[in-house]
XYZ file of C-alpha atoms in Angstrom:
434
model
C -16.544 38.445 20.528
C -13.852 36.088 21.853
C -14.928 34.212 24.958
C -18.645 34.587 24.257
C -20.737 31.468 23.680
C -22.148 31.098 20.175
C -25.709 32.298 19.844
C -28.549 30.356 18.318
C -29.230 31.429 14.725
C -32.647 32.810 13.893
C -33.195 29.910 11.490
C -32.288 28.886 7.945
C -32.406 31.377 5.109
C -35.496 30.859 2.965
C -35.842 31.483 -0.739
C -37.920 34.634 -1.398
C -41.461 34.086 -2.629
C -41.800 30.548 -1.263
C -43.450 29.584 2.023
C -40.906 28.298 4.556
C -42.603 24.893 4.735
C -42.423 24.436 0.951
C -38.740 25.376 0.878
C -37.955 23.000 3.739
C -39.698 20.053 2.070
C -38.090 20.890 -1.294
C -34.649 20.772 0.346
C -35.479 17.425 1.962
C -36.772 15.963 -1.299
C -33.704 17.212 -3.168
C -31.411 15.603 -0.595
C -33.136 12.213 -0.735
C -33.476 12.321 -4.516
C -29.779 13.134 -4.989
C -28.800 10.069 -2.944
C -31.208 7.688 -4.659
C -30.393 8.870 -8.195
C -26.658 8.556 -7.546
C -27.123 4.993 -6.314
C -29.279 4.085 -9.317
C -26.728 5.479 -11.790
C -23.729 3.748 -10.159
C -25.608 0.439 -9.809
C -26.832 0.583 -13.416
C -23.355 1.240 -14.804
C -21.789 -1.467 -12.665
C -24.397 -4.089 -13.527
C -24.229 -3.152 -17.205
C -20.462 -3.698 -17.117
C -21.072 -7.039 -15.396
C -23.320 -8.125 -18.282
C -26.693 -7.730 -16.576
C -27.959 -5.737 -19.545
C -28.279 -9.053 -21.423
C -30.579 -10.643 -18.844
C -33.761 -12.058 -20.409
C -37.254 -10.768 -19.886
C -36.323 -7.124 -19.426
C -34.885 -7.867 -16.009
C -32.222 -5.164 -15.999
C -34.273 -2.371 -14.323
C -35.433 -4.795 -11.642
C -31.885 -5.953 -10.962
C -30.703 -2.350 -10.687
C -33.511 -1.624 -8.230
C -32.530 -4.712 -6.226
C -28.913 -3.546 -6.042
C -30.034 -0.133 -4.757
C -32.272 -1.776 -2.154
C -29.407 -3.847 -0.784
C -26.965 -0.929 -0.949
C -29.374 1.201 1.102
C -29.621 -1.375 3.874
C -32.651 -3.271 2.597
C -33.015 -6.977 1.930
C -34.216 -9.290 -0.814
C -36.192 -12.502 -0.634
C -34.971 -15.060 -3.166
C -37.177 -17.951 -4.158
C -36.815 -20.968 -6.397
C -39.362 -23.288 -7.967
C -38.949 -26.407 -10.100
C -42.440 -27.853 -10.056
C -43.647 -30.995 -8.323
C -40.545 -33.076 -9.030
C -37.841 -30.498 -8.590
C -36.437 -27.877 -6.308
C -34.488 -24.689 -6.940
C -32.638 -22.940 -4.171
C -30.937 -19.555 -4.094
C -29.639 -17.060 -1.577
C -27.641 -13.842 -1.615
C -26.230 -11.687 1.161
C -23.707 -9.159 -0.127
C -23.633 -5.357 -0.111
C -22.446 -3.483 -3.248
C -20.504 -0.928 -1.233
C -19.515 1.186 -4.247
C -23.199 2.000 -4.656
C -23.578 2.591 -0.915
C -20.578 4.909 -0.601
C -21.454 6.941 -3.708
C -25.010 7.514 -2.517
C -23.900 8.312 1.028
C -21.334 10.900 -0.057
C -23.747 12.722 -2.355
C -26.625 12.637 0.135
C -24.412 13.919 2.949
C -23.004 16.737 0.811
C -26.455 17.913 -0.310
C -27.831 17.649 3.232
C -25.076 19.929 4.527
C -25.456 22.616 1.842
C -28.200 24.670 3.569
C -26.375 24.374 6.925
C -22.901 25.395 5.836
C -23.167 28.994 7.138
C -24.431 28.091 10.612
C -22.133 27.380 13.553
C -25.042 26.360 15.771
C -28.543 25.190 14.922
C -31.668 24.883 17.011
C -32.404 21.334 18.127
C -35.973 21.569 16.813
C -34.780 22.798 13.407
C -32.172 20.039 13.200
C -34.670 17.306 14.093
C -37.181 18.757 11.657
C -34.667 18.726 8.816
C -33.704 15.127 9.590
C -37.348 14.077 9.847
C -38.353 15.612 6.520
C -35.363 14.038 4.789
C -36.246 10.658 6.312
C -39.839 10.861 5.065
C -38.744 11.713 1.506
C -36.067 9.014 1.618
C -38.582 6.347 2.669
C -41.041 7.308 -0.071
C -38.357 7.078 -2.764
C -36.975 3.847 -1.287
C -40.490 2.359 -1.328
C -40.780 3.085 -5.055
C -37.412 1.413 -5.697
C -38.338 -1.570 -3.503
C -41.591 -2.149 -5.394
C -39.605 -2.210 -8.657
C -37.117 -4.771 -7.297
C -38.887 -7.983 -8.317
C -38.390 -10.448 -11.158
C -38.556 -14.176 -11.987
C -36.123 -16.008 -14.262
C -36.639 -19.292 -16.081
C -33.531 -21.481 -15.838
C -32.648 -23.733 -18.772
C -30.492 -26.778 -18.057
C -28.939 -26.677 -21.531
C -30.123 -30.060 -22.762
C -33.124 -29.672 -25.115
C -34.565 -33.064 -24.190
C -34.225 -32.463 -20.460
C -35.735 -28.991 -20.810
C -38.656 -30.411 -22.818
C -39.288 -33.187 -20.283
C -39.095 -30.666 -17.464
C -41.664 -28.469 -19.179
C -44.012 -31.426 -19.713
C -43.715 -32.465 -16.059
C -44.102 -28.924 -14.785
C -40.539 -28.982 -13.454
C -39.008 -26.103 -15.396
C -36.878 -24.410 -12.735
C -37.309 -20.728 -11.999
C -35.601 -18.439 -9.565
C -36.845 -15.047 -8.565
C -36.251 -12.179 -6.208
C -38.314 -9.442 -4.644
C -37.575 -6.820 -2.069
C -38.760 -7.399 1.455
C -40.579 -4.071 1.658
C -40.990 -3.948 5.437
C -37.380 -4.838 6.171
C -36.163 -2.525 3.406
C -37.993 0.495 4.823
C -36.970 -0.310 8.395
C -33.306 -0.912 7.705
C -33.282 1.834 5.069
C -34.395 4.303 7.728
C -31.671 3.071 10.082
C -29.136 3.427 7.226
C -30.141 7.052 6.668
C -30.113 7.933 10.371
C -26.728 6.252 10.851
C -25.358 8.221 7.884
C -26.609 11.535 9.262
C -25.237 10.744 12.720
C -21.880 10.015 11.066
C -22.080 13.325 9.183
C -22.509 15.245 12.435
C -19.784 13.182 14.095
C -17.266 13.944 11.368
C -17.907 17.185 9.551
C -16.990 20.599 10.898
C -19.502 22.011 8.434
C -22.298 20.229 10.283
C -23.635 22.579 12.988
C -24.554 21.088 16.346
C -27.179 22.173 18.810
C -25.878 23.970 21.917
C -26.108 20.954 24.293
C -23.812 18.908 22.031
C -21.093 21.525 21.511
C -19.210 20.482 24.652
C -18.703 16.972 23.276
C -17.490 17.825 19.757
C -13.770 17.897 20.655
C -13.946 14.376 22.071
C -15.807 12.514 19.335
C -15.190 14.444 16.107
C -11.393 14.005 15.722
C -11.287 10.162 15.959
C -14.479 9.840 13.914
C -12.998 12.040 11.195
C -9.805 9.964 11.294
C -11.771 6.777 10.614
C -13.693 8.253 7.693
C -10.398 9.584 6.331
C -8.914 6.079 6.620
C -11.794 4.380 4.815
C -11.919 6.953 2.016
C -8.129 6.858 1.630
C -8.304 3.097 1.085
C -11.069 3.550 -1.476
C -8.997 6.195 -3.286
C -5.912 3.951 -3.345
C -7.967 1.020 -4.607
C -9.540 3.245 -7.259
C -6.117 4.240 -8.591
C -5.062 0.576 -8.723
C -8.353 -0.340 -10.372
C -8.013 2.313 -13.063
C -4.497 1.076 -13.838
C -5.873 -2.474 -14.091
C -8.662 -1.203 -16.322
C -6.186 0.380 -18.733
C -3.433 -2.237 -18.763
C -5.116 -5.619 -18.283
C -7.563 -7.825 -20.149
C -11.260 -8.065 -19.239
C -11.915 -4.327 -18.786
C -15.675 -4.848 -18.380
C -15.161 -7.156 -15.401
C -12.724 -4.695 -13.814
C -15.176 -1.837 -14.319
C -17.937 -3.910 -12.726
C -15.790 -4.466 -9.644
C -14.985 -0.743 -9.434
C -18.617 0.298 -9.669
C -20.070 -2.399 -7.417
C -17.525 -3.748 -4.946
C -14.478 -1.467 -4.747
C -14.879 -0.559 -1.033
C -15.527 -4.218 -0.216
C -12.067 -5.133 -1.491
C -10.351 -1.973 -0.239
C -11.614 -2.350 3.322
C -10.803 -6.065 3.356
C -7.245 -5.015 2.468
C -7.286 -2.747 5.535
C -8.422 -5.639 7.701
C -5.857 -8.060 6.298
C -3.062 -5.488 6.549
C -3.764 -4.887 10.241
C -3.917 -8.586 11.104
C -7.625 -9.317 10.741
C -9.082 -12.190 8.775
C -12.036 -13.763 6.998
C -12.954 -17.395 6.369
C -14.768 -18.867 3.391
C -14.638 -20.625 0.054
C -15.752 -20.084 -3.550
C -16.998 -22.416 -6.297
C -16.369 -21.915 -9.983
C -20.063 -21.923 -10.757
C -20.829 -18.569 -9.145
C -20.148 -15.732 -11.557
C -18.819 -13.224 -9.027
C -15.576 -11.575 -10.174
C -12.800 -11.929 -7.604
C -9.263 -10.483 -7.639
C -6.685 -13.089 -8.520
C -5.213 -13.462 -5.033
C -8.659 -13.897 -3.437
C -9.523 -16.388 -6.146
C -6.381 -18.404 -5.356
C -7.081 -18.392 -1.623
C -10.808 -19.149 -1.667
C -11.112 -21.595 -4.566
C -9.641 -24.561 -2.740
C -11.226 -27.555 -1.066
C -12.793 -26.826 2.276
C -13.030 -23.609 4.243
C -10.028 -21.334 3.828
C -8.730 -18.458 5.940
C -8.143 -15.155 4.195
C -5.519 -13.253 6.185
C -2.024 -11.865 5.779
C -0.418 -15.323 5.948
C -2.579 -16.894 3.241
C -2.200 -13.862 0.965
C 1.592 -13.770 1.487
C 1.846 -17.444 0.453
C 0.453 -16.579 -2.965
C 1.710 -13.040 -3.507
C 5.043 -11.743 -2.265
C 3.752 -8.177 -2.354
C 1.523 -8.808 0.661
C 3.887 -6.759 2.863
C 2.559 -3.688 1.039
C -0.747 -4.194 2.851
C 1.012 -3.696 6.187
C 3.003 -0.716 4.909
C -0.086 1.020 3.532
C -1.979 0.370 6.771
C 0.844 1.913 8.804
C 1.094 5.031 6.616
C -2.658 5.631 6.382
C -3.369 5.012 10.067
C -0.447 7.138 11.267
C -1.633 9.964 9.006
C -5.177 9.587 10.315
C -3.956 9.553 13.927
C -1.872 12.684 13.327
C -4.875 14.434 11.782
C -7.066 13.460 14.732
C -4.473 14.762 17.188
C -4.173 18.086 15.343
C -7.962 18.494 15.440
C -8.063 17.739 19.185
C -7.417 20.167 22.071
C -3.717 21.046 22.272
C -3.044 19.702 25.765
C -4.770 16.354 25.408
C -2.241 13.698 26.576
C -0.870 11.130 24.136
C -2.493 8.213 25.953
C -5.912 9.803 25.431
C -5.251 10.025 21.715
C -4.198 6.369 21.740
C -7.334 5.212 23.560
C -9.620 7.261 21.315
C -7.948 5.930 18.179
C -8.099 2.343 19.489
C -11.824 2.496 20.207
C -12.555 4.185 16.879
C -10.494 1.724 14.825
C -11.885 -1.285 16.679
C -15.446 -0.178 15.914
C -14.493 0.649 12.325
C -13.046 -2.808 11.651
C -16.103 -4.364 13.291
C -18.279 -2.442 10.825
C -15.960 -3.410 7.954
C -16.336 -7.065 8.852
C -20.130 -6.874 8.963
C -20.336 -4.979 5.675
C -17.953 -7.189 3.686
C -19.467 -10.585 4.432
C -20.707 -12.505 1.380
C -23.063 -15.452 1.145
C -24.187 -16.434 -2.355
C -25.467 -19.839 -3.376
C -27.597 -21.390 -6.096
C -28.557 -24.939 -6.928
C -31.157 -27.052 -8.726
C -32.143 -30.657 -8.074
C -34.654 -32.955 -9.758
C -36.603 -35.519 -7.750
C -34.319 -34.611 -4.848
C -31.185 -35.960 -6.535
C -28.186 -33.645 -6.728
C -27.436 -30.822 -9.088
C -28.384 -31.128 -12.729
C -24.957 -30.029 -13.911
C -24.189 -27.350 -16.417
C -22.768 -25.019 -13.770
C -26.230 -24.659 -12.219
C -24.955 -24.852 -8.657
C -22.271 -23.135 -6.653
C -21.491 -21.053 -3.632
C -19.349 -18.171 -2.426
C -19.040 -17.660 1.320
C -16.836 -15.036 2.984
C -17.399 -14.496 6.710
C -15.427 -12.110 8.937
C -13.556 -13.170 12.058
C -15.052 -10.317 14.059
C -13.134 -10.777 17.323
C -9.858 -10.916 15.408
C -10.732 -7.746 13.486
C -11.705 -5.839 16.623
C -8.548 -6.988 18.453
C -6.397 -5.895 15.503
C -8.134 -2.513 15.481
C -7.580 -1.977 19.202
C -3.873 -2.840 18.953
C -3.166 -0.780 15.827
C -5.242 2.079 17.187
C -3.278 2.234 20.417
C 0.094 2.224 18.647
C -0.742 4.608 15.793
C -2.780 6.884 18.053
C 0.144 7.318 20.430
C 2.800 7.713 17.720
C 0.649 9.980 15.570
C -0.004 12.369 18.456
C 3.701 13.038 19.125
C 4.499 15.168 16.038
C 1.081 16.850 16.372
C 2.357 18.658 19.472
C 4.487 20.871 17.208
C 1.496 21.883 15.095
C -0.923 24.648 15.990
C -4.358 23.289 16.941
C -7.706 24.894 16.119
C -8.568 27.502 18.747
C -5.066 27.478 20.210
C -3.633 30.920 21.029
C 0.124 31.398 20.599
C 2.120 34.002 22.556
C 2.533 36.082 19.402
C -1.223 36.441 19.110
C -1.503 38.220 22.459
C -1.039 41.987 22.116
């Protein structure tokens, strides 16, 4: 009845004929498996489009496993060896966010399925469900991590040099393997952070009774931020599909869509709001970059990637600001509509500022790239043949957070004004009173 506090449910509905414990573990395994399989499929398609299917030595499954490890928060150890007289060096720090986002969305959706009919859930039941899912997730992630290992032999390209190197024991190799401990630790944090975000954002996610009093304060701005990030991914996907259909090099475009679409989309959000990154790129690294990023980063010395540098090379840069304004105002309006009706505009502004500042901080940390590779013989330089190069993109975190705070204050205040004319959830109008 109206005015009565929600009661605790008796517990989740169990499938007939199966013990409750078996059903609970089956649900947890299904949730973890759905996330992992989605990530494997997206990573495999993206790497295949990037040409990884042609890697020697049957390396493709190992490379796919490595991409899933990194996408799930894990880490790789790269090693190089060129015998007594040589040295090979390699490093990679980049997250394929297309794989991450796809896995996160599927895992979250499957996790919420058994809870969709509950308004409130017991704290013990909620923690149990999270714990079982975490255990299944770690077991599957361990299997993937053990598969993420391979060694490549690198040929210089000159038959005589390759033959001499083999005779001297200096044939260069480079390999990778998952850091199992770090992968399981950070993979667990990734899963827990995802589930916390699910309960912060989704109205379908039931909360325990002690947390109900806080849902109106944290859910609206959190939902607004997820809406913003997914809106940027959707816009970038539309642009990417158009590029795929109308431009040359469709395989490269497809690889970007399936591996790094959110990386580029969320960098566009940062640039459009006044944030920035610094870095540079060499020709030798085979990472596909959009044309404007290529023009900015492939210059001598460290370059700044921000609205000014993009505008110098593309007159359409103002669209980044326009899209940011439209998306953030829409998100702020949505957050205000989902908030209590009499919450003042300045409270909406502060909530939006904090949420956007934290979001752009996370965007900066997730979109950093460090990739380098080089070979030397007897300690003298690179052997040529495009065997060395580097791509470095580092976020200016303070600038991103400051931009988020400023844009959040402005859009949060402006977006809350028209929301006053819209009926809020739980609000009772005079016509409803008999």
